[in-house]
Tab-separated table of C-alpha atoms in Angstrom:
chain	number	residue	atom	x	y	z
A	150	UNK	CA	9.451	0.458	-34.236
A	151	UNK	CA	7.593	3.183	-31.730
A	152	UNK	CA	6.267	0.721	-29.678
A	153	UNK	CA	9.063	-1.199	-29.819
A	154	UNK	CA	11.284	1.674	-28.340
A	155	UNK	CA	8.450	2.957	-25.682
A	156	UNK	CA	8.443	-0.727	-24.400
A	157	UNK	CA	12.333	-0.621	-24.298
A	158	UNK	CA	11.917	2.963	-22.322
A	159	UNK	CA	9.244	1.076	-20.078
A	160	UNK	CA	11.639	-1.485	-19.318
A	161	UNK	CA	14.106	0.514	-18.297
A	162	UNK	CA	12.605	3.120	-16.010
A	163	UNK	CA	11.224	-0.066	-14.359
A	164	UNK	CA	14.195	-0.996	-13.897
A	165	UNK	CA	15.503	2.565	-12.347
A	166	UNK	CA	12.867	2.266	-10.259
A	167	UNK	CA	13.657	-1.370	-8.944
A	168	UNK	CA	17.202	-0.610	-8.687
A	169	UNK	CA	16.838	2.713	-6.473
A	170	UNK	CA	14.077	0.548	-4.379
A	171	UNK	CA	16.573	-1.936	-3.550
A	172	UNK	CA	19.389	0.654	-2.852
A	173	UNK	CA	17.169	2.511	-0.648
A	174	UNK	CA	16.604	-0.443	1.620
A	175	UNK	CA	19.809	-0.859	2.379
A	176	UNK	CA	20.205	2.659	3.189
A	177	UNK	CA	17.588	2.306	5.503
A	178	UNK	CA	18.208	-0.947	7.002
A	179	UNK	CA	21.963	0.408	8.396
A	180	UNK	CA	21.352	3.956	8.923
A	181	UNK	CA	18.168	3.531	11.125
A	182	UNK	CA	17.929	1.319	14.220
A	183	UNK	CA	15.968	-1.664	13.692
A	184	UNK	CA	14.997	-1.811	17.274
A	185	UNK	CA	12.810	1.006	17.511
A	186	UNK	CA	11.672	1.042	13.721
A	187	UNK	CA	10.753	-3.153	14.106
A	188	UNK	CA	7.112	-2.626	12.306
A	189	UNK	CA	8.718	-0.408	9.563
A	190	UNK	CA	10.701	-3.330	8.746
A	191	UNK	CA	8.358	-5.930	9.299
A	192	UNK	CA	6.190	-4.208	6.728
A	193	UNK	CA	8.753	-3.821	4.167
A	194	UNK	CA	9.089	-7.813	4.274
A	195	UNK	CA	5.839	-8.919	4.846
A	196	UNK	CA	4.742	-6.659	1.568
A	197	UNK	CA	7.478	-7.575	-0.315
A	198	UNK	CA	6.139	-11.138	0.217
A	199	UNK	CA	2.661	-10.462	0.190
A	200	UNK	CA	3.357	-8.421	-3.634
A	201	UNK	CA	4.723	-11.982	-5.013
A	202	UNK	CA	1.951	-13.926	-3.856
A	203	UNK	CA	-0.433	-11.431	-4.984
A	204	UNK	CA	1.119	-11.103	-8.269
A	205	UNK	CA	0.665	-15.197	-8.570
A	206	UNK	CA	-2.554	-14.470	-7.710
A	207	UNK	CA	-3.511	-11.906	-10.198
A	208	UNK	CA	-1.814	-14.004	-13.130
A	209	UNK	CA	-4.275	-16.861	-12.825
A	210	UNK	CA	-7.343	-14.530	-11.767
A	211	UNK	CA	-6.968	-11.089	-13.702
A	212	UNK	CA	-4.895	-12.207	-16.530
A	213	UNK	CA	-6.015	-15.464	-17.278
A	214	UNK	CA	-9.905	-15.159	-15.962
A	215	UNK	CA	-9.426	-18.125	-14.069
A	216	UNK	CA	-11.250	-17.754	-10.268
A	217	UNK	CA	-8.907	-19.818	-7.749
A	218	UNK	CA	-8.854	-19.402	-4.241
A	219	UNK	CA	-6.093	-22.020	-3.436
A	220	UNK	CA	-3.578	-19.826	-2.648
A	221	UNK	CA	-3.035	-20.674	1.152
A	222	UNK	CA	-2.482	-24.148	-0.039
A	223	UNK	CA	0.041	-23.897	-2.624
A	224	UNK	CA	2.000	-21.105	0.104
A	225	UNK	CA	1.565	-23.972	2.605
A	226	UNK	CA	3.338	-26.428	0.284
A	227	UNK	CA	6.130	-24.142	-0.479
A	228	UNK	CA	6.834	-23.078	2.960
A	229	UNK	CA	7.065	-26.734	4.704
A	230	UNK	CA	9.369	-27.295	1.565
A	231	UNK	CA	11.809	-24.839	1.897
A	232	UNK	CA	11.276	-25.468	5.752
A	233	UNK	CA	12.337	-29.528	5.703
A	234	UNK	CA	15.022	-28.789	3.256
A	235	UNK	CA	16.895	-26.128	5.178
A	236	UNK	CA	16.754	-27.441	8.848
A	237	UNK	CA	19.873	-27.922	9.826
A	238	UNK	CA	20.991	-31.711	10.979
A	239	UNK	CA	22.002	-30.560	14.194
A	240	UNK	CA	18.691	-29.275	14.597
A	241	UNK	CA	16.451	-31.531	13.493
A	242	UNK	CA	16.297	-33.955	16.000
A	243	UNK	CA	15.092	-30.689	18.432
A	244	UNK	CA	12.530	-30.032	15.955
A	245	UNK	CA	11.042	-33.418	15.182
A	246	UNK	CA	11.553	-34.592	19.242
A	247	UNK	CA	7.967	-35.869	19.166
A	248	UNK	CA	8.982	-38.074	16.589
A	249	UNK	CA	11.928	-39.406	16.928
A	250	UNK	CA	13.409	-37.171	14.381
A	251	UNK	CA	13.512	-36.561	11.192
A	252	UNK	CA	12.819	-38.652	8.072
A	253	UNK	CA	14.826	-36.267	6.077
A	254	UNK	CA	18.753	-36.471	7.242
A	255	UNK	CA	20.344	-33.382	4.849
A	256	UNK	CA	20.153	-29.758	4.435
A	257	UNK	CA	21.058	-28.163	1.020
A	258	UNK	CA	22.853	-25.571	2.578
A	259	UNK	CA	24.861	-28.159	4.216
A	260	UNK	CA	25.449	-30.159	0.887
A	261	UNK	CA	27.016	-26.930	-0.218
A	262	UNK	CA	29.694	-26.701	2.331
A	263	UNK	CA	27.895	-24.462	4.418
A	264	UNK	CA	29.101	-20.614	5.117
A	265	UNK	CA	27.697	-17.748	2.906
A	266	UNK	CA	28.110	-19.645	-0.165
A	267	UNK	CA	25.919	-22.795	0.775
A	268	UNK	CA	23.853	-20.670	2.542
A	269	UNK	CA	22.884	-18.591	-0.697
A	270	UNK	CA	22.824	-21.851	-3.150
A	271	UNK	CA	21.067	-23.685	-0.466
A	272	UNK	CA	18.132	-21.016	0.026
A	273	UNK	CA	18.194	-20.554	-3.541
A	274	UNK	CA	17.571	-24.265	-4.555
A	275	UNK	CA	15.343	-24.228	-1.357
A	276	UNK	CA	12.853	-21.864	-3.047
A	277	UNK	CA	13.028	-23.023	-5.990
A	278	UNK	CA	12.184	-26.705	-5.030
A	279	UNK	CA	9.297	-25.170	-2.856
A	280	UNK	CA	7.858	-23.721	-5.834
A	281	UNK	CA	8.289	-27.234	-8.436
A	282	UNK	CA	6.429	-28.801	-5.109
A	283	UNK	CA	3.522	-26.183	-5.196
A	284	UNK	CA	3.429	-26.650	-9.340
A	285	UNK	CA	3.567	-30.491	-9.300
A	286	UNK	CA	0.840	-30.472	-7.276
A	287	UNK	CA	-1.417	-27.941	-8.775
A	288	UNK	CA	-0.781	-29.953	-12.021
A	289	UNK	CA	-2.153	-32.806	-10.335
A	290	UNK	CA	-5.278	-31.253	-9.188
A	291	UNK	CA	-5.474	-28.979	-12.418
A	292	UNK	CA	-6.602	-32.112	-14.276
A	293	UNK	CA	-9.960	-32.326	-12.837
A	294	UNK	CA	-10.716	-28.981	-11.497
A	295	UNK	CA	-9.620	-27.202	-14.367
A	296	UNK	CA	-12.846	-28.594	-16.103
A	297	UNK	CA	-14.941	-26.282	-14.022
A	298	UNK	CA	-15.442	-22.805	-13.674
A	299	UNK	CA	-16.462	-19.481	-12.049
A	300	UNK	CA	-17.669	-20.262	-8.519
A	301	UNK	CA	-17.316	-24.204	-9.150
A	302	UNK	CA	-13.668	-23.401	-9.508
A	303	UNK	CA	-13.158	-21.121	-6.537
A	304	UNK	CA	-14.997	-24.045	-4.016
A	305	UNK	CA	-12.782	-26.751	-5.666
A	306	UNK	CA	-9.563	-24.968	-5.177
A	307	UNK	CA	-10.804	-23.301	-1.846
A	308	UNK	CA	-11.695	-27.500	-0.285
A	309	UNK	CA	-7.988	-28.448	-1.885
A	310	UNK	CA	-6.078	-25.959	0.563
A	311	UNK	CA	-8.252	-26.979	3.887
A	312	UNK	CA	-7.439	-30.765	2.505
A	313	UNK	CA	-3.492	-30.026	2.105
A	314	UNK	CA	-3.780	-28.132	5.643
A	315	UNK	CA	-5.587	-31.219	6.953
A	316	UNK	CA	-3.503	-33.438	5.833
A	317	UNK	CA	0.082	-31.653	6.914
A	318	UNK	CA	-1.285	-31.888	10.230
A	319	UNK	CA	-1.594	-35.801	10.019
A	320	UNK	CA	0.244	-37.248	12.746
A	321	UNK	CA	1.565	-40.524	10.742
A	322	UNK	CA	3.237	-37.638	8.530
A	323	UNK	CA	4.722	-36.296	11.738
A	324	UNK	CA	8.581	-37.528	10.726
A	325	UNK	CA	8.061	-35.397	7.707
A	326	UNK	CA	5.764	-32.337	8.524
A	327	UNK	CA	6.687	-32.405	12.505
A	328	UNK	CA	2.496	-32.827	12.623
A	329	UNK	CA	0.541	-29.732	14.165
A	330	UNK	CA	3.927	-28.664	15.500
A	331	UNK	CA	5.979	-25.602	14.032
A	332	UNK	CA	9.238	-26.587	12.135
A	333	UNK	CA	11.711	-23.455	12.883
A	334	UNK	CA	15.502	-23.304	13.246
A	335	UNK	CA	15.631	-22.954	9.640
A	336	UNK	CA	17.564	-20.135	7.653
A	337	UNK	CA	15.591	-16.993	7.581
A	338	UNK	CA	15.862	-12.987	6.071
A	339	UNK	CA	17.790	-12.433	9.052
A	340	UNK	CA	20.709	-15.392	8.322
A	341	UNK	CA	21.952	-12.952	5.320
A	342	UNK	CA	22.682	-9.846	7.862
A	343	UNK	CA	26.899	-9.824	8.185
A	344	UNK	CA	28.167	-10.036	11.568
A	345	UNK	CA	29.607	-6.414	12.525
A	346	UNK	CA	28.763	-5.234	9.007
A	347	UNK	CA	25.585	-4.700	7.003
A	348	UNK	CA	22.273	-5.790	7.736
A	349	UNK	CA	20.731	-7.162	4.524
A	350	UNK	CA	17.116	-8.826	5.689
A	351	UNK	CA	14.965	-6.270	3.958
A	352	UNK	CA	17.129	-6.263	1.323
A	353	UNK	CA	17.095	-10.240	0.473
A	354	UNK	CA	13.184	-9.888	1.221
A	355	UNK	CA	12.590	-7.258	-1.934
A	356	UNK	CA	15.599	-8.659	-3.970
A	357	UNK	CA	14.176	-12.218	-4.128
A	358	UNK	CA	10.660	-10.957	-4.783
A	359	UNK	CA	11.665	-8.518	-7.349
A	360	UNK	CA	12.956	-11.227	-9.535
A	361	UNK	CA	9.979	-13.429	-9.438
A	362	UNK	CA	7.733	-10.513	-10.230
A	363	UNK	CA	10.233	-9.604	-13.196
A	364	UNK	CA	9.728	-13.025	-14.248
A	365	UNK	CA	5.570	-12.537	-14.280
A	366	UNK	CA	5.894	-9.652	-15.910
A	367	UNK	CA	8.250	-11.023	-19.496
A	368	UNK	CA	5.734	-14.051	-19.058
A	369	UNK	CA	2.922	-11.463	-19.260
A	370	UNK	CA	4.441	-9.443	-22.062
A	371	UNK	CA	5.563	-12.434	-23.657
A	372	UNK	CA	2.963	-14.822	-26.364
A	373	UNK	CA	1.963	-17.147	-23.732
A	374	UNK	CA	0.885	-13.584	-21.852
A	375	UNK	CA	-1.039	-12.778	-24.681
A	376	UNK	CA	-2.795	-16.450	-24.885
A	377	UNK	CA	-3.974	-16.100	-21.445
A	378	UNK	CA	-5.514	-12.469	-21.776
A	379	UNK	CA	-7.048	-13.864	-25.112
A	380	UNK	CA	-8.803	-16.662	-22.987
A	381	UNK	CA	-9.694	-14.117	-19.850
A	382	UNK	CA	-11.774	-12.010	-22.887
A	383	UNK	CA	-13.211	-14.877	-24.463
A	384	UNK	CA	-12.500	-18.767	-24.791
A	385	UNK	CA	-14.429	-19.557	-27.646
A	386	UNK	CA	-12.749	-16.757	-29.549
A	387	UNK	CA	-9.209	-17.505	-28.393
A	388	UNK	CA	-9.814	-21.462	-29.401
A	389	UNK	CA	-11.125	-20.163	-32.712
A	390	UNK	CA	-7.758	-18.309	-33.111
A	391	UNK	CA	-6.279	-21.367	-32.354
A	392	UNK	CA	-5.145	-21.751	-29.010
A	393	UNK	CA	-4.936	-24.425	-26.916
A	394	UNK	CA	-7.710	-23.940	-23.931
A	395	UNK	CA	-6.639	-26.820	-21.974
A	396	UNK	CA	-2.803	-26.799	-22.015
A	397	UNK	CA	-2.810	-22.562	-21.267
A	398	UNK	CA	-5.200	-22.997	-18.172
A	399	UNK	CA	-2.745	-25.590	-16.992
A	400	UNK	CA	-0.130	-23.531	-17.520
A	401	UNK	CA	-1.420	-20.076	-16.129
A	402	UNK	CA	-2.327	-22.702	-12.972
A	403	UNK	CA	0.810	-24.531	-12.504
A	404	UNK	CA	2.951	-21.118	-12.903
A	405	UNK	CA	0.560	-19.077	-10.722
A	406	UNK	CA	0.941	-21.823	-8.142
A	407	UNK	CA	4.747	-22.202	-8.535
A	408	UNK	CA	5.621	-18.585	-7.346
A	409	UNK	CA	2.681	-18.801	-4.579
A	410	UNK	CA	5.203	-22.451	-3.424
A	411	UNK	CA	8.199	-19.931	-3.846
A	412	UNK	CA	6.137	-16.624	-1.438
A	413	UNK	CA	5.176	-18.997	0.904
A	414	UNK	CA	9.060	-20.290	1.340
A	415	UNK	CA	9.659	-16.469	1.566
A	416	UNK	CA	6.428	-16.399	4.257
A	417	UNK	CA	8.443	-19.058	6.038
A	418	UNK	CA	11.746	-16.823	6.216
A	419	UNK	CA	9.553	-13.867	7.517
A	420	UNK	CA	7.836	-15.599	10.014
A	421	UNK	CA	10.821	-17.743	11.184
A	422	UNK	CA	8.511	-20.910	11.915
A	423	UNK	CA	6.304	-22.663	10.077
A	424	UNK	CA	2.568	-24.088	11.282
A	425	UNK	CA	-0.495	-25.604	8.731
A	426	UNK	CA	-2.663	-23.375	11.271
A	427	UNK	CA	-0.994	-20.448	9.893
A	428	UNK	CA	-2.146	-20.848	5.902
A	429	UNK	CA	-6.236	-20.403	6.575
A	430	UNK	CA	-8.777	-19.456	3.971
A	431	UNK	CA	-8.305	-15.704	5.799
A	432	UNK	CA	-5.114	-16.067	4.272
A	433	UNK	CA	-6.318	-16.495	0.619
A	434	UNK	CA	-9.092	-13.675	1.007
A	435	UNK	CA	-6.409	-11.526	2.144
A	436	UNK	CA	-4.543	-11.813	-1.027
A	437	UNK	CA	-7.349	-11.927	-2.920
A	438	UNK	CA	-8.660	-8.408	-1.139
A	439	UNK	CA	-4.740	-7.451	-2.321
A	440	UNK	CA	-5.932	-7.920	-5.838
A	441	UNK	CA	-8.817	-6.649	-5.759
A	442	UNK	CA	-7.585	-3.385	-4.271
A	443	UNK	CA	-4.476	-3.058	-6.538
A	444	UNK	CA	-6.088	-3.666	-9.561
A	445	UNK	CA	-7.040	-6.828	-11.177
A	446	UNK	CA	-4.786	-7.357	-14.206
A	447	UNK	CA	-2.801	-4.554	-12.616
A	448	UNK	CA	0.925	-6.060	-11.184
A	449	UNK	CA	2.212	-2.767	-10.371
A	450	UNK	CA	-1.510	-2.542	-8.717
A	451	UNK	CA	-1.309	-5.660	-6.481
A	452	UNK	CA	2.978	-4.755	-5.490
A	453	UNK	CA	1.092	-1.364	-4.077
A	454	UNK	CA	-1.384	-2.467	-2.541
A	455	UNK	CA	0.297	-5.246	-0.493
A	456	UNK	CA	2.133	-2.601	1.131
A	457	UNK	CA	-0.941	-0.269	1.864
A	458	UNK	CA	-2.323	-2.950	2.942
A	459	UNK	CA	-0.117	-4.654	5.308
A	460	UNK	CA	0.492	-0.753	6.679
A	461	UNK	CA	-2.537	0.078	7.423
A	462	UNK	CA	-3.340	-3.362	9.079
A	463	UNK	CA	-0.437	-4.150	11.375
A	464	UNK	CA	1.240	-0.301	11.514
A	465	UNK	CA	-0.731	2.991	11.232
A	466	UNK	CA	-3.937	1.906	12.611
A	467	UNK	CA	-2.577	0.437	15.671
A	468	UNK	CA	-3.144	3.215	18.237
A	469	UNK	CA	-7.060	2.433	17.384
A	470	UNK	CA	-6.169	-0.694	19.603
A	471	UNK	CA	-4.835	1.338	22.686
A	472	UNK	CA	-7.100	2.641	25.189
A	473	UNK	CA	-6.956	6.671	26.069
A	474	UNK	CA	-7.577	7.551	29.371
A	475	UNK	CA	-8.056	11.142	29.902
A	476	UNK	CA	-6.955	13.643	32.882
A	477	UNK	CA	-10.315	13.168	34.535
A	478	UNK	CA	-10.298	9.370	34.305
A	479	UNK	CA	-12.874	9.580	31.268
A	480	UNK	CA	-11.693	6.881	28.318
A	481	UNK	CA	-12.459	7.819	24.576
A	482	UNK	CA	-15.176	5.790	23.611
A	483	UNK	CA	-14.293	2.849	20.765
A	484	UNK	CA	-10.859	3.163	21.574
A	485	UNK	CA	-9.869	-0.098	22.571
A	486	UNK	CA	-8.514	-3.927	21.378
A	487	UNK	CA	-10.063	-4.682	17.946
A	488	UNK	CA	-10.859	-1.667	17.060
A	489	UNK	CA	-8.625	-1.192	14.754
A	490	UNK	CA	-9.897	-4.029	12.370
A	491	UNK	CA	-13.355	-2.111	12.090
A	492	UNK	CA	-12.013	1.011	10.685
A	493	UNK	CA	-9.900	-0.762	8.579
A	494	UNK	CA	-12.977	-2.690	6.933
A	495	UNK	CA	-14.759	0.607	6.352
A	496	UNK	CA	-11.708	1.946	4.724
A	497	UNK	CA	-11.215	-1.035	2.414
A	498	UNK	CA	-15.202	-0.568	2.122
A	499	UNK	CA	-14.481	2.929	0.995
A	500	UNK	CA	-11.965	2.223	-1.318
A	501	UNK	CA	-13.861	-0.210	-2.856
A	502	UNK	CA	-16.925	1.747	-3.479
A	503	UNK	CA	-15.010	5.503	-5.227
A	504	UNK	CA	-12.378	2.969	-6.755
A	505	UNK	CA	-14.234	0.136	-8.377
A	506	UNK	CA	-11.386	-1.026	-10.622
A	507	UNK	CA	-8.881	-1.004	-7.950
A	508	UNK	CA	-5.847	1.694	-7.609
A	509	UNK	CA	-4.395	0.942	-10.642
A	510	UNK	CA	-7.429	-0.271	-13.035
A	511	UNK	CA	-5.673	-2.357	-15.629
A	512	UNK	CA	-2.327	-0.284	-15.874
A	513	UNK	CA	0.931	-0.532	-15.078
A	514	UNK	CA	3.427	2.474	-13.403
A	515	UNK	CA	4.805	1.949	-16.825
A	516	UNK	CA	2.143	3.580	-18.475
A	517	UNK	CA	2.275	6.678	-16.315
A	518	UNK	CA	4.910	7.569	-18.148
A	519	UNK	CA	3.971	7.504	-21.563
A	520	UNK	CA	2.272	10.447	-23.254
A	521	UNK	CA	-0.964	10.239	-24.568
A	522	UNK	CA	-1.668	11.023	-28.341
A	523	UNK	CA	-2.767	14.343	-29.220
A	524	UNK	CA	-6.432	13.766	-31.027
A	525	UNK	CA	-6.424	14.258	-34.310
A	526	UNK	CA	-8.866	16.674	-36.008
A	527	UNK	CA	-10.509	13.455	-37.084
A	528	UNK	CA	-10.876	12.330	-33.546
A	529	UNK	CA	-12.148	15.931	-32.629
A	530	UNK	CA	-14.792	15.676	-35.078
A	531	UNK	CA	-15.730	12.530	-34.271
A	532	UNK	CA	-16.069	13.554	-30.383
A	533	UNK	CA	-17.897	16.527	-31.280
């Protein structure tokens, strides 16, 4: 009954917290100007995306023990999903030019009637479609590459995202994927701001991604949560118990890979174009320094440090990148284009080294907020 009504109290201030977050970027969205604030906004997207796919991330590799590095591939899938889906029809025949146009004739916010309400069911669907793509597909490859593991895993998954990035690029699939060409003209954050009213971008951005990390969460919390943590500690154990192995590393896989389908659709409304060039193996090591950093098995971990991270990459350290000429005509040494990426490798390398387990270890924000148990005499004794 305790634990029952500290995980209600959990819950709750979670939700406080979620609730004021969302609030507040509205506030901030209308009240400053967007012009000269650009890269505070572009961060508050960009990590609001970057926390779902790390989240993904960290349910297959901290929670579940599993060591994938396909991430870039299943964001690929879901972003030239929600991409072909959304183009409008006017548009398409712009996009695809080189090919005669497209091979796909609708839009879903079009089959809704169009205006804000098709444009919200159509996105919607959109997403969702680009993350059943991402899962169907990681189903499909789970069968065989599920058999291996550690580092066998990790090269398996990695070669599956350079093949999927390979293969988008395939000019026979040019009616479809537009080839090594971007597809743009779809709906992006920016299609939700109200003409002469509010601007709701960042809003959309966090809203959407709050609700799929919600939904890791309860799965986490829930008894197929439990399964996987069972199987990260120790297979043979958790089979003894009597769990399926084979069916719960599908499962941790296809889910993980389903909301890394639905971030990359989000990636694709951030970056209002989408190219295969675009989803590397830098882009997979990125999340999976995101992880690391946060806290693996940490949520609340990997949600800060996307932000940190994306911060301190594309904002704060940018003036590293500018040269400084003094009075005399003498220019700081260092100072100057790329600069900026070395200091902020020996700051990840610092944080790395004093903070082994990441920000956040293994907790949650949650469990700042509970208080710990006074030691009983007992416990005294026993620490004496």
């Amino acid at each position: 009954m305790l634990k029952e009504t500290k995980s209600k109290k959990g819950a709750f201030i979670a939700l406080a917290c979620v609730a004021v977050l969302l609030a507040l970027t509205v506030v901030l969205e209308n009240v400053l100007d967007p012009t000269r604030n650009i890269m505070l906004f572009t961060v508050l997207k960009k990590g609001a995306v970057y926390a779902l796919v790390a989240s993904s991330m960290n349910l297959l590799n901290g929670f579940t023990g599993l060591f994938s590095l396909g991430q870039a591939g299943f964001m690929l899938l879901g972003a030239y999903a929600y991409a072909m889906f959304t183009i409008p029809s006017a548009a398409r025949d712009s996009v695809y030019y080189l090919y005669g146009g497209s091979a796909i004739r609708f839009s879903l916010p079009e089959l809704f009637g169009g205006g804000a309400f098709g444009l919200i069911l159509g996105v919607l669907l959109a997403l969702i479609l680009a993350g059943i793509v991402a899962a169907a597909v990681a189903w499909l490859i789970g069968l065989p590459v599920l058999r291996l593991k550690s580092d066998y895993l990790a090269i398996a998954t990695l070669g599956f995202a350079e093949i999927i990035r390979a293969v988008f690029q395939w000019d026979k699939l040019g009616p479809v994927t537009n080839g090594a060409n971007a597809l743009k003209s779809y709906p992006t954050f920016s299609s939700f701001n109200i003409p002469g009213g509010l601007r709701l971008s960042t809003f959309v951005a966090f809203l959407l991604a709050a609700v799929c990390i919600a939904v890791i969460l309860l799965l986490i919390n829930s008894s197929y949560g439990r399964a996987f943590k069972a199987i990260r500690e120790d297979e043979v154990a958790a089979e003894a118990m009597g769990i399926n192995l084979a069916r719960h590393k599908r499962l941790s896989f296809c889910i993980s890979s389903f909301f890394a389908g639905v971030g990359g659709g989000l990636f694709a409304m951030f970056a209002n174009q989408v190219q295969a060039k675009t989803f590397t193996t830098a882009l997979t090591y990125e999340i999976l320094l995101i992880v690391v950093i946060g806290g693996i098995g940490s949520i609340s971990g990997s949600c800060i440090a996307s932000f940190l991270y994306v911060a301190c990459s594309e904002w704060w350290l940018r003036f590293l990148d500018t040269e400084v000429t003094l009075g005399n005509g003498f220019k700081l040494p260092f100072l100057r284009n790329g600069f900026r990426m070395v200091v902020f490798s020996v700051i990840i390398m610092v944080v790395v080294l004093f903070f082994r387990r990441g920000i956040m270890g293994d907790k949650e924000l949650t469990d700042l907020f509970r208080k710990r148990k006074p030691k009983t005499a007992a416990g005294k004794e026993g620490a004496k």
